[in-house]
Amino acid sequence: MSEKVYIETYGCQMNFADSEVVGSILREAGYTLAATLDEAAYVLINTCAIRDNAEQRVRHRVRELRSRQGRGGLRIGVLGCMAERLQSRLMEEEDNVSFVCGPDAYRRLPDLLRGVAEGRKAAEVELSTTETYADIEPVRLASNGISAYISIMRGCQNYCTYCVVPYTRGRERSRDPRTVVAEAEGLFARGYREVTLLGQNVNSYRHGDTGFAALMDAVASIDPGLRVRFATSHPKDLGDDLLEVMASHTNICRCIHLPVQSGSDRMLKMMNRKYTVEWYLGRVEAIRRLLPDCSVTTDVIAGFSGETEDDHQATLDLFRRVRYDYAYMFKYSQREGTYASRHLPDDIPDEVKTRRLNEIIALQGQIALENNRREVGREYEVLVEGESHRSKERLFGRNSQNKVLVFDRGDAQPGTYRTVRVDDCTAATLLGSLTHNN
Ligand code: 5AD
Ligand code: SF4
């Protein structure tokens, strides 16, 4: 019987996509993927290093797993950004970890596991300028059979001063567009109805003559019944060419994640974001002009180095102007090795960071609720995904804008498109009912 491996994933969508590549590499090498931790001989923890609390969560998990590790019991491997950042130091600090493997070294995993079985601890952390795993068909671990991630590029070299990603994921490289289209075609043929193209900065995708707009055009042309999403965009590179391609395909979802990070030009400069608030608002204006029904979401950081009350107020002002549909909001966390950790003091007291973050969260909550109230009475085409978490009698799905709609089940089936009318809302969810004309 082959040995079983259980994969646990923390962090961003890219990590979930990577875990599916890892699953495929291991299965190919003769291992079985365990459905639960209990049956596994190995647990691989795919990790995030973006903020300190993400790393603390993983350390806590690793320590918690110690109780399952009797003699010859469960072996732990740490993958992903934390493995890359800490390398063999992680095995010294957490001595129940048997190996670490960085994001560009996953093809080495079968060797690593074999070594561990023979009692050798090891770290594989070499970064690559070419690895894209383009030839590996990911196993769909997290999937509901309807929606899947496709990683189209890896790495980042924008070097935002606060960010560890360029150090943990290496240089930017794009995957051959033919392999991306083939993967999406294969998914559609197997019944999938939505793909999300992933990269740290998809707008700088380039392979030969193919840029991101052309890639989106090609994927969206596979079938009008296949929804196409993408994440993440960098505002400095979001061009009208992409917006025009989006406008020309109704199946490219009307949702753009456009991380702003701060509403203050002074902060943006210190963050090395390479745009101003004016430029950013110009991009939002272009989105609203070319794609009037498009939702806009963002990431923001509270309490970056030297942030004054005025800078913070500028962020709140920007939120009031843009009126985001959703925002991921964070407290600044200084990361070792970044430009900011060397040159920009982490000088905002934690209670000030918390207060500013809470102000942003409160404002955004209010805006999201107001935005949602305006949706009441509208009808949307929803891709039905499954049962609502709260009740078996209700289903949930998303509209093109990526808003979740919950509605009475009726005769609707997961994996199909239905029209849903919005009857009510919370700040996070639209509540609706199936219309009868579909
Ligand atoms: N501290 C807080 N948030 C961060 N992010 C990236 N680095 C840090 C950091 N050091 C946030 C940014 C980014 C998102 C993925 O995580 O907002 O867009
Ligand atoms: Fe980090 Fe900036 Fe790259 Fe995003 S674009 S991964 S924030 S360095």
CSV table of C-alpha atoms and ligand atoms in Angstrom, one decimal:
chain,number,residue,atom,x,y,z
A,1,MET,CA,0.0,0.0,0.0
A,2,SER,CA,1.3,3.4,-0.9
A,3,GLU,CA,2.1,6.0,1.9
A,4,LYS,CA,-0.4,8.7,2.5
A,5,VAL,CA,0.2,12.4,2.5
A,6,TYR,CA,-2.1,15.0,3.9
A,7,ILE,CA,-1.7,18.6,2.7
A,8,GLU,CA,-2.8,21.6,4.8
A,9,THR,CA,-2.8,25.1,3.1
A,10,TYR,CA,-2.6,28.5,4.7
A,11,GLY,CA,-2.5,31.9,3.0
A,12,CYS,CA,-3.4,33.2,-0.5
A,13,GLN,CA,-5.1,31.6,-3.5
A,14,MET,CA,-1.7,31.0,-5.1
A,15,ASN,CA,-0.8,28.7,-2.2
A,16,PHE,CA,-4.0,26.8,-2.7
A,17,ALA,CA,-3.1,26.5,-6.4
A,18,ASP,CA,0.4,25.4,-5.5
A,19,SER,CA,-0.9,22.7,-3.1
A,20,GLU,CA,-2.7,21.2,-6.1
A,21,VAL,CA,0.5,21.0,-8.0
A,22,VAL,CA,2.2,19.4,-5.0
A,23,GLY,CA,-0.6,16.9,-4.8
A,24,SER,CA,-0.1,16.0,-8.4
A,25,ILE,CA,3.7,15.6,-8.1
A,26,LEU,CA,3.3,13.3,-5.1
A,27,ARG,CA,0.6,11.2,-6.7
A,28,GLU,CA,2.7,10.8,-9.8
A,29,ALA,CA,5.5,9.6,-7.5
A,30,GLY,CA,3.3,6.9,-6.1
A,31,TYR,CA,2.0,8.5,-2.9
A,32,THR,CA,-1.7,8.7,-2.0
A,33,LEU,CA,-3.4,11.9,-0.9
A,34,ALA,CA,-5.0,11.4,2.5
A,35,ALA,CA,-8.5,12.7,3.0
A,36,THR,CA,-7.8,13.2,6.7
A,37,LEU,CA,-4.8,13.8,8.9
A,38,ASP,CA,-5.6,10.6,10.9
A,39,GLU,CA,-4.7,8.3,8.0
A,40,ALA,CA,-1.5,10.2,6.9
A,41,ALA,CA,2.1,9.3,7.3
A,42,TYR,CA,3.2,12.7,6.2
A,43,VAL,CA,1.6,16.1,6.7
A,44,LEU,CA,2.7,18.9,4.4
A,45,ILE,CA,1.9,22.4,5.6
A,46,ASN,CA,1.9,25.0,2.8
A,47,THR,CA,2.6,28.3,4.5
A,48,CYS,CA,2.4,32.1,4.2
A,49,ALA,CA,5.0,34.6,5.4
A,50,ILE,CA,3.3,37.9,4.5
A,51,ARG,CA,2.5,39.0,8.1
A,52,ASP,CA,3.9,37.8,11.4
A,53,ASN,CA,0.5,36.5,12.6
A,54,ALA,CA,0.3,34.2,9.5
A,55,GLU,CA,3.6,32.6,10.6
A,56,GLN,CA,2.6,32.4,14.2
A,57,ARG,CA,-0.5,30.4,13.2
A,58,VAL,CA,1.7,27.9,11.4
A,59,ARG,CA,4.1,27.6,14.3
A,60,HIS,CA,1.2,27.0,16.6
A,61,ARG,CA,-0.1,24.3,14.3
A,62,VAL,CA,3.3,22.6,14.0
A,63,ARG,CA,3.5,22.5,17.9
A,64,GLU,CA,0.0,21.1,18.2
A,65,LEU,CA,0.9,18.3,15.8
A,66,ARG,CA,3.7,17.1,18.1
A,67,SER,CA,1.2,15.0,20.1
A,68,ARG,CA,0.6,12.9,17.0
A,69,GLN,CA,4.3,12.2,16.4
A,70,GLY,CA,5.2,9.1,18.4
A,71,ARG,CA,8.1,6.9,17.3
A,72,GLY,CA,7.8,6.5,13.5
A,73,GLY,CA,4.6,8.5,13.6
A,74,LEU,CA,3.5,11.4,11.5
A,75,ARG,CA,6.2,13.4,9.8
A,76,ILE,CA,5.9,17.1,9.1
A,77,GLY,CA,7.2,19.0,6.1
A,78,VAL,CA,6.8,22.8,5.8
A,79,LEU,CA,6.3,24.2,2.3
A,80,GLY,CA,5.8,27.6,0.8
A,81,CYS,CA,6.8,31.1,1.7
A,82,MET,CA,7.7,30.5,5.4
A,83,ALA,CA,9.9,27.6,4.3
A,84,GLU,CA,11.7,29.9,1.8
A,85,ARG,CA,12.1,32.7,4.3
A,86,LEU,CA,13.4,30.7,7.2
A,87,GLN,CA,15.0,27.8,5.4
A,88,SER,CA,16.8,25.3,7.7
A,89,ARG,CA,16.4,27.7,10.6
A,90,LEU,CA,12.8,26.6,10.8
A,91,MET,CA,13.9,23.0,11.5
A,92,GLU,CA,16.1,24.2,14.3
A,93,GLU,CA,13.4,26.4,15.8
A,94,GLU,CA,10.7,23.7,15.4
A,95,ASP,CA,12.6,20.5,15.9
A,96,ASN,CA,9.6,18.3,15.0
A,97,VAL,CA,9.7,19.5,11.4
A,98,SER,CA,11.5,17.0,9.2
A,99,PHE,CA,12.0,19.0,6.0
A,100,VAL,CA,11.3,22.4,4.4
A,101,CYS,CA,10.6,23.0,0.7
A,102,GLY,CA,10.4,26.4,-1.0
A,103,PRO,CA,7.8,27.3,-3.7
A,104,ASP,CA,10.1,26.6,-6.7
A,105,ALA,CA,11.4,23.2,-5.4
A,106,TYR,CA,8.2,21.1,-5.4
A,107,ARG,CA,9.6,18.7,-8.0
A,108,ARG,CA,12.1,17.7,-5.3
A,109,LEU,CA,9.4,16.6,-2.9
A,110,PRO,CA,9.4,12.9,-3.7
A,111,ASP,CA,13.2,12.8,-3.0
A,112,LEU,CA,12.7,14.8,0.2
A,113,LEU,CA,10.1,12.3,1.4
A,114,ARG,CA,12.2,9.3,0.6
A,115,GLY,CA,15.1,10.9,2.5
A,116,VAL,CA,13.0,11.6,5.5
A,117,ALA,CA,11.8,7.9,5.5
A,118,GLU,CA,15.6,7.0,5.8
A,119,GLY,CA,16.0,9.5,8.6
A,120,ARG,CA,17.5,12.5,6.7
A,121,LYS,CA,16.3,16.0,7.4
A,122,ALA,CA,16.7,18.4,4.5
A,123,ALA,CA,15.9,21.8,3.1
A,124,GLU,CA,15.2,22.4,-0.6
A,125,VAL,CA,14.9,26.2,-1.0
A,126,GLU,CA,16.4,27.1,-4.3
A,127,LEU,CA,14.5,29.7,-6.2
A,128,SER,CA,14.2,29.4,-10.0
A,129,THR,CA,13.9,32.0,-12.8
A,130,THR,CA,12.1,29.5,-15.1
A,131,GLU,CA,10.0,27.1,-13.0
A,132,THR,CA,6.2,27.5,-13.8
A,133,TYR,CA,5.0,23.9,-13.3
A,134,ALA,CA,3.3,24.4,-16.7
A,135,ASP,CA,3.4,20.7,-17.6
A,136,ILE,CA,1.8,19.6,-14.3
A,137,GLU,CA,-2.0,19.1,-14.3
A,138,PRO,CA,-2.9,20.0,-10.7
A,139,VAL,CA,-5.1,17.7,-8.7
A,140,ARG,CA,-8.2,19.7,-7.8
A,141,LEU,CA,-8.0,19.4,-4.0
A,142,ALA,CA,-10.0,22.4,-2.8
A,143,SER,CA,-12.4,22.2,-5.7
A,144,ASN,CA,-16.2,21.9,-5.8
A,145,GLY,CA,-16.0,20.6,-9.4
A,146,ILE,CA,-17.3,24.0,-10.6
A,147,SER,CA,-14.6,26.5,-10.0
A,148,ALA,CA,-10.8,26.1,-10.3
A,149,TYR,CA,-7.6,28.2,-10.0
A,150,ILE,CA,-5.1,28.3,-12.8
A,151,SER,CA,-1.7,29.8,-11.9
A,152,ILE,CA,-0.4,31.8,-14.9
A,153,MET,CA,2.7,33.3,-13.5
A,154,ARG,CA,5.0,33.1,-10.4
A,155,GLY,CA,7.1,35.5,-8.4
A,156,CYS,CA,7.1,39.2,-8.1
A,157,GLN,CA,9.7,41.8,-8.6
A,158,ASN,CA,7.9,45.0,-7.7
A,159,TYR,CA,9.7,45.2,-4.3
A,160,CYS,CA,7.0,47.1,-2.4
A,161,THR,CA,9.1,48.1,0.6
A,162,TYR,CA,7.0,46.3,3.2
A,163,CYS,CA,6.6,43.0,1.3
A,164,VAL,CA,8.4,39.8,1.7
A,165,VAL,CA,7.0,38.1,-1.4
A,166,PRO,CA,9.8,39.0,-3.8
A,167,TYR,CA,12.2,37.2,-1.5
A,168,THR,CA,10.0,34.1,-0.9
A,169,ARG,CA,8.7,33.7,-4.4
A,170,GLY,CA,11.6,35.0,-6.5
A,171,ARG,CA,11.7,36.5,-10.0
A,172,GLU,CA,8.6,37.0,-12.1
A,173,ARG,CA,8.0,34.5,-14.8
A,174,SER,CA,5.0,33.7,-17.0
A,175,ARG,CA,3.7,30.4,-18.2
A,176,ASP,CA,3.2,29.5,-21.8
A,177,PRO,CA,-0.3,30.8,-22.8
A,178,ARG,CA,-1.0,27.6,-24.8
A,179,THR,CA,-0.7,25.5,-21.6
A,180,VAL,CA,-3.0,27.9,-19.8
A,181,VAL,CA,-5.6,27.7,-22.5
A,182,ALA,CA,-5.3,23.9,-22.6
A,183,GLU,CA,-5.8,23.6,-18.9
A,184,ALA,CA,-8.9,25.8,-19.0
A,185,GLU,CA,-10.3,23.8,-21.9
A,186,GLY,CA,-9.7,20.6,-20.0
A,187,LEU,CA,-11.5,22.0,-17.0
A,188,PHE,CA,-14.5,23.2,-19.0
A,189,ALA,CA,-14.8,19.8,-20.7
A,190,ARG,CA,-14.9,18.1,-17.3
A,191,GLY,CA,-17.8,20.3,-16.2
A,192,TYR,CA,-16.0,23.3,-14.6
A,193,ARG,CA,-17.7,26.6,-15.2
A,194,GLU,CA,-15.3,29.1,-13.7
A,195,VAL,CA,-11.5,29.6,-13.7
A,196,THR,CA,-9.5,32.2,-11.8
A,197,LEU,CA,-6.2,33.1,-13.4
A,198,LEU,CA,-3.7,33.7,-10.7
A,199,GLY,CA,-0.5,35.7,-10.3
A,200,GLN,CA,1.0,38.2,-7.9
A,201,ASN,CA,0.7,40.9,-10.6
A,202,VAL,CA,-1.2,39.4,-13.5
A,203,ASN,CA,-1.0,42.7,-15.5
A,204,SER,CA,2.7,42.1,-16.0
A,205,TYR,CA,2.1,38.7,-17.5
A,206,ARG,CA,4.1,38.3,-20.7
A,207,HIS,CA,5.1,35.3,-22.7
A,208,GLY,CA,6.7,36.0,-26.0
A,209,ASP,CA,4.2,38.3,-27.8
A,210,THR,CA,1.3,37.5,-25.5
A,211,GLY,CA,0.4,39.9,-22.7
A,212,PHE,CA,-2.3,39.5,-20.1
A,213,ALA,CA,-5.1,41.1,-22.2
A,214,ALA,CA,-4.5,38.7,-25.1
A,215,LEU,CA,-4.3,35.7,-22.6
A,216,MET,CA,-7.7,36.7,-21.1
A,217,ASP,CA,-9.1,37.1,-24.6
A,218,ALA,CA,-8.0,33.6,-25.5
A,219,VAL,CA,-9.3,32.0,-22.3
A,220,ALA,CA,-12.6,33.8,-22.4
A,221,SER,CA,-13.0,32.6,-26.1
A,222,ILE,CA,-13.1,29.0,-25.0
A,223,ASP,CA,-16.8,29.1,-24.3
A,224,PRO,CA,-19.3,31.7,-23.2
A,225,GLY,CA,-20.4,29.3,-20.5
A,226,LEU,CA,-17.0,29.4,-18.8
A,227,ARG,CA,-16.6,32.3,-16.4
A,228,VAL,CA,-13.1,33.8,-16.2
A,229,ARG,CA,-11.8,35.7,-13.2
A,230,PHE,CA,-8.3,36.9,-12.3
A,231,ALA,CA,-6.2,38.2,-9.4
A,232,THR,CA,-4.2,40.2,-8.5
A,233,SER,CA,-3.8,43.5,-10.5
A,234,HIS,CA,-1.2,46.1,-9.7
A,235,PRO,CA,-2.7,49.6,-10.3
A,236,LYS,CA,0.5,50.8,-12.0
A,237,ASP,CA,0.0,48.2,-14.8
A,238,LEU,CA,-3.8,48.0,-15.2
A,239,GLY,CA,-4.2,49.2,-18.8
A,240,ASP,CA,-7.3,50.1,-20.9
A,241,ASP,CA,-6.5,47.2,-23.2
A,242,LEU,CA,-7.5,44.7,-20.5
A,243,LEU,CA,-10.6,46.7,-19.7
A,244,GLU,CA,-11.6,46.6,-23.4
A,245,VAL,CA,-11.1,42.9,-23.6
A,246,MET,CA,-13.2,42.5,-20.5
A,247,ALA,CA,-15.9,44.6,-22.0
A,248,SER,CA,-15.9,42.5,-25.2
A,249,HIS,CA,-16.6,39.2,-23.3
A,250,THR,CA,-19.7,38.9,-21.0
A,251,ASN,CA,-18.1,35.8,-19.4
A,252,ILE,CA,-15.1,37.8,-18.0
A,253,CYS,CA,-16.3,38.6,-14.5
A,254,ARG,CA,-17.0,42.2,-13.6
A,255,CYS,CA,-14.7,42.3,-10.6
A,256,ILE,CA,-11.3,43.8,-10.3
A,257,HIS,CA,-9.1,43.5,-7.2
A,258,LEU,CA,-7.0,46.6,-7.2
A,259,PRO,CA,-4.9,46.8,-4.0
A,260,VAL,CA,-4.4,50.5,-3.1
A,261,GLN,CA,-2.4,50.0,0.2
A,262,SER,CA,-2.7,53.6,1.2
A,263,GLY,CA,-4.6,56.8,0.3
A,264,SER,CA,-1.6,59.0,0.9
A,265,ASP,CA,0.9,59.9,-1.8
A,266,ARG,CA,3.6,60.2,0.8
A,267,MET,CA,3.0,56.6,2.0
A,268,LEU,CA,2.6,55.3,-1.5
A,269,LYS,CA,6.1,56.7,-2.3
A,270,MET,CA,7.6,55.1,0.9
A,271,MET,CA,5.9,51.9,0.0
A,272,ASN,CA,7.5,52.0,-3.6
A,273,ARG,CA,4.0,51.5,-5.1
A,274,LYS,CA,5.0,53.6,-8.2
A,275,TYR,CA,1.6,55.4,-8.5
A,276,THR,CA,-0.1,58.3,-6.9
A,277,VAL,CA,-3.6,58.6,-5.5
A,278,GLU,CA,-4.6,60.6,-8.6
A,279,TRP,CA,-3.3,57.8,-10.9
A,280,TYR,CA,-5.2,55.2,-8.9
A,281,LEU,CA,-8.5,57.2,-9.0
A,282,GLY,CA,-7.9,57.6,-12.8
A,283,ARG,CA,-7.8,53.8,-13.1
A,284,VAL,CA,-10.9,53.4,-11.0
A,285,GLU,CA,-12.6,56.0,-13.3
A,286,ALA,CA,-11.5,54.0,-16.4
A,287,ILE,CA,-13.0,50.8,-14.9
A,288,ARG,CA,-16.3,52.6,-14.2
A,289,ARG,CA,-16.4,54.2,-17.7
A,290,LEU,CA,-15.6,51.0,-19.7
A,291,LEU,CA,-17.2,48.5,-17.3
A,292,PRO,CA,-20.1,50.3,-15.5
A,293,ASP,CA,-21.2,47.3,-13.6
A,294,CYS,CA,-17.8,46.2,-12.4
A,295,SER,CA,-17.1,45.8,-8.7
A,296,VAL,CA,-13.8,47.0,-7.3
A,297,THR,CA,-12.1,45.5,-4.3
A,298,THR,CA,-8.8,46.3,-2.5
A,299,ASP,CA,-6.1,45.6,0.0
A,300,VAL,CA,-5.0,48.3,2.5
A,301,ILE,CA,-2.4,48.5,5.2
A,302,ALA,CA,-2.9,50.6,8.4
A,303,GLY,CA,0.1,52.0,10.3
A,304,PHE,CA,3.0,51.7,7.9
A,305,SER,CA,6.2,53.4,8.9
A,306,GLY,CA,5.8,57.1,9.6
A,307,GLU,CA,2.1,57.1,8.9
A,308,THR,CA,0.6,60.3,10.3
A,309,GLU,CA,-3.1,61.0,11.2
A,310,ASP,CA,-3.3,63.0,8.0
A,311,ASP,CA,-2.0,60.0,6.0
A,312,HIS,CA,-4.6,57.8,7.7
A,313,GLN,CA,-7.4,60.4,7.1
A,314,ALA,CA,-6.3,60.3,3.4
A,315,THR,CA,-6.9,56.6,3.3
A,316,LEU,CA,-10.4,57.0,4.8
A,317,ASP,CA,-11.1,59.7,2.3
A,318,LEU,CA,-10.0,57.4,-0.6
A,319,PHE,CA,-12.3,54.7,0.8
A,320,ARG,CA,-15.2,57.2,0.8
A,321,ARG,CA,-14.5,58.2,-2.8
A,322,VAL,CA,-14.0,54.7,-4.3
A,323,ARG,CA,-16.7,53.0,-2.3
A,324,TYR,CA,-15.1,49.5,-2.6
A,325,ASP,CA,-17.3,46.4,-2.8
A,326,TYR,CA,-14.9,44.6,-0.5
A,327,ALA,CA,-11.6,45.2,1.2
A,328,TYR,CA,-8.9,43.1,2.8
A,329,MET,CA,-7.6,45.3,5.6
A,330,PHE,CA,-4.3,44.7,7.5
A,331,LYS,CA,-2.1,46.2,10.2
A,332,TYR,CA,1.4,46.7,9.0
A,333,SER,CA,3.7,43.9,10.1
A,334,GLN,CA,7.4,44.5,9.7
A,335,ARG,CA,9.1,41.6,7.8
A,336,GLU,CA,12.8,40.8,8.1
A,337,GLY,CA,14.8,41.3,4.9
A,338,THR,CA,12.5,43.8,3.3
A,339,TYR,CA,13.7,47.4,2.5
A,340,ALA,CA,11.3,48.7,5.2
A,341,SER,CA,12.9,46.5,7.8
A,342,ARG,CA,16.3,47.9,7.0
A,343,HIS,CA,15.5,51.6,6.4
A,344,LEU,CA,12.0,52.5,7.6
A,345,PRO,CA,11.3,52.2,11.4
A,346,ASP,CA,8.2,50.3,12.5
A,347,ASP,CA,7.3,53.4,14.6
A,348,ILE,CA,3.5,53.4,14.9
A,349,PRO,CA,2.5,51.9,18.2
A,350,ASP,CA,0.4,48.8,18.0
A,351,GLU,CA,-2.6,50.4,19.7
A,352,VAL,CA,-2.5,53.2,17.1
A,353,LYS,CA,-2.3,50.7,14.2
A,354,THR,CA,-5.3,48.8,15.7
A,355,ARG,CA,-7.4,52.0,16.1
A,356,ARG,CA,-6.7,53.1,12.6
A,357,LEU,CA,-7.4,49.6,11.2
A,358,ASN,CA,-10.7,49.5,13.2
A,359,GLU,CA,-11.7,52.9,11.7
A,360,ILE,CA,-11.1,51.6,8.2
A,361,ILE,CA,-13.0,48.4,8.9
A,362,ALA,CA,-16.0,50.3,10.4
A,363,LEU,CA,-16.1,52.7,7.4
A,364,GLN,CA,-15.8,49.9,4.9
A,365,GLY,CA,-18.6,47.9,6.7
A,366,GLN,CA,-20.9,50.9,6.4
A,367,ILE,CA,-20.0,51.4,2.7
A,368,ALA,CA,-20.5,47.7,1.9
A,369,LEU,CA,-23.9,47.7,3.6
A,370,GLU,CA,-25.0,50.8,1.7
A,371,ASN,CA,-23.7,49.3,-1.6
A,372,ASN,CA,-25.6,46.1,-0.9
A,373,ARG,CA,-28.9,47.9,-0.1
A,374,ARG,CA,-28.8,49.4,-3.5
A,375,GLU,CA,-28.7,45.9,-5.0
A,376,VAL,CA,-32.2,45.0,-3.6
A,377,GLY,CA,-34.6,44.5,-6.4
A,378,ARG,CA,-31.9,43.8,-9.0
A,379,GLU,CA,-31.6,40.5,-10.8
A,380,TYR,CA,-28.3,38.7,-11.4
A,381,GLU,CA,-27.1,35.6,-13.3
A,382,VAL,CA,-25.6,33.4,-10.6
A,383,LEU,CA,-23.3,30.4,-11.0
A,384,VAL,CA,-24.8,28.0,-8.4
A,385,GLU,CA,-21.9,26.6,-6.3
A,386,GLY,CA,-23.5,24.5,-3.5
A,387,GLU,CA,-25.5,24.4,-0.3
A,388,SER,CA,-25.5,27.5,1.9
A,389,HIS,CA,-23.4,26.9,5.1
A,390,ARG,CA,-26.3,27.9,7.3
A,391,SER,CA,-29.1,25.8,5.8
A,392,LYS,CA,-29.6,22.8,3.5
A,393,GLU,CA,-32.7,24.3,2.2
A,394,ARG,CA,-30.7,27.2,0.6
A,395,LEU,CA,-28.1,27.3,-2.1
A,396,PHE,CA,-25.4,29.9,-2.7
A,397,GLY,CA,-23.6,31.2,-5.7
A,398,ARG,CA,-21.9,34.2,-7.0
A,399,ASN,CA,-22.7,36.9,-9.5
A,400,SER,CA,-20.3,38.2,-12.0
A,401,GLN,CA,-19.2,40.9,-9.5
A,402,ASN,CA,-18.2,38.1,-7.1
A,403,LYS,CA,-20.9,38.9,-4.6
A,404,VAL,CA,-22.3,35.9,-2.8
A,405,LEU,CA,-26.1,35.4,-3.2
A,406,VAL,CA,-28.0,33.0,-1.0
A,407,PHE,CA,-31.4,31.8,-2.1
A,408,ASP,CA,-34.0,29.0,-1.6
A,409,ARG,CA,-33.0,25.9,-3.4
A,410,GLY,CA,-36.0,25.4,-5.6
A,411,ASP,CA,-35.0,23.3,-8.6
A,412,ALA,CA,-31.6,24.8,-9.0
A,413,GLN,CA,-28.5,22.6,-9.4
A,414,PRO,CA,-24.9,23.3,-8.5
A,415,GLY,CA,-22.8,24.0,-11.6
A,416,THR,CA,-25.6,25.7,-13.5
A,417,TYR,CA,-26.5,29.4,-14.1
A,418,ARG,CA,-29.7,30.8,-12.7
A,419,THR,CA,-31.3,34.2,-12.4
A,420,VAL,CA,-31.7,35.4,-8.8
A,421,ARG,CA,-33.5,38.5,-7.7
A,422,VAL,CA,-32.1,40.2,-4.6
A,423,ASP,CA,-34.7,40.6,-1.9
A,424,ASP,CA,-32.6,41.6,1.1
A,425,CYS,CA,-28.9,41.9,2.3
A,426,THR,CA,-26.3,42.0,5.0
A,427,ALA,CA,-22.9,43.8,4.6
A,428,ALA,CA,-21.4,40.5,3.3
A,429,THR,CA,-24.3,38.7,1.6
A,430,LEU,CA,-27.2,39.2,-0.8
A,431,LEU,CA,-30.3,37.2,0.0
A,432,GLY,CA,-32.5,36.5,-3.0
A,433,SER,CA,-34.9,34.2,-4.7
A,434,LEU,CA,-34.9,32.3,-8.0
A,435,THR,CA,-36.9,34.0,-10.7
A,436,HIS,CA,-39.3,31.8,-12.6
A,437,ASN,CA,-38.3,32.8,-16.1
A,438,ASN,CA,-35.3,30.5,-16.1
B,1,5AD,N1,2.2,44.0,6.5
B,1,5AD,C1,0.8,44.0,6.4
B,1,5AD,N2,0.2,43.7,5.2
B,1,5AD,C2,1.0,43.3,4.2
B,1,5AD,N3,0.7,43.0,2.9
B,1,5AD,C3,1.8,42.7,2.3
B,1,5AD,N4,2.9,42.8,3.1
B,1,5AD,C4,2.4,43.2,4.3
B,1,5AD,C5,3.0,43.6,5.5
B,1,5AD,N5,4.3,43.5,5.7
B,1,5AD,C6,-0.7,43.0,2.4
B,1,5AD,C7,-0.8,43.9,1.2
B,1,5AD,C8,-1.0,43.0,0.1
B,1,5AD,C9,-1.7,41.8,0.7
B,1,5AD,C10,-1.6,40.5,0.0
B,1,5AD,O1,-1.1,41.7,2.0
B,1,5AD,O2,-2.0,44.7,1.4
B,1,5AD,O3,-1.7,43.5,-1.0
B,2,SF4,FE1,4.2,42.2,-2.5
B,2,SF4,FE2,4.0,44.4,-3.9
B,2,SF4,FE3,4.7,42.1,-5.1
B,2,SF4,FE4,2.2,42.5,-4.2
B,2,SF4,S1,3.2,43.6,-5.9
B,2,SF4,S2,3.5,40.6,-3.9
B,2,SF4,S3,2.5,43.7,-2.4
B,2,SF4,S4,5.9,43.2,-3.6
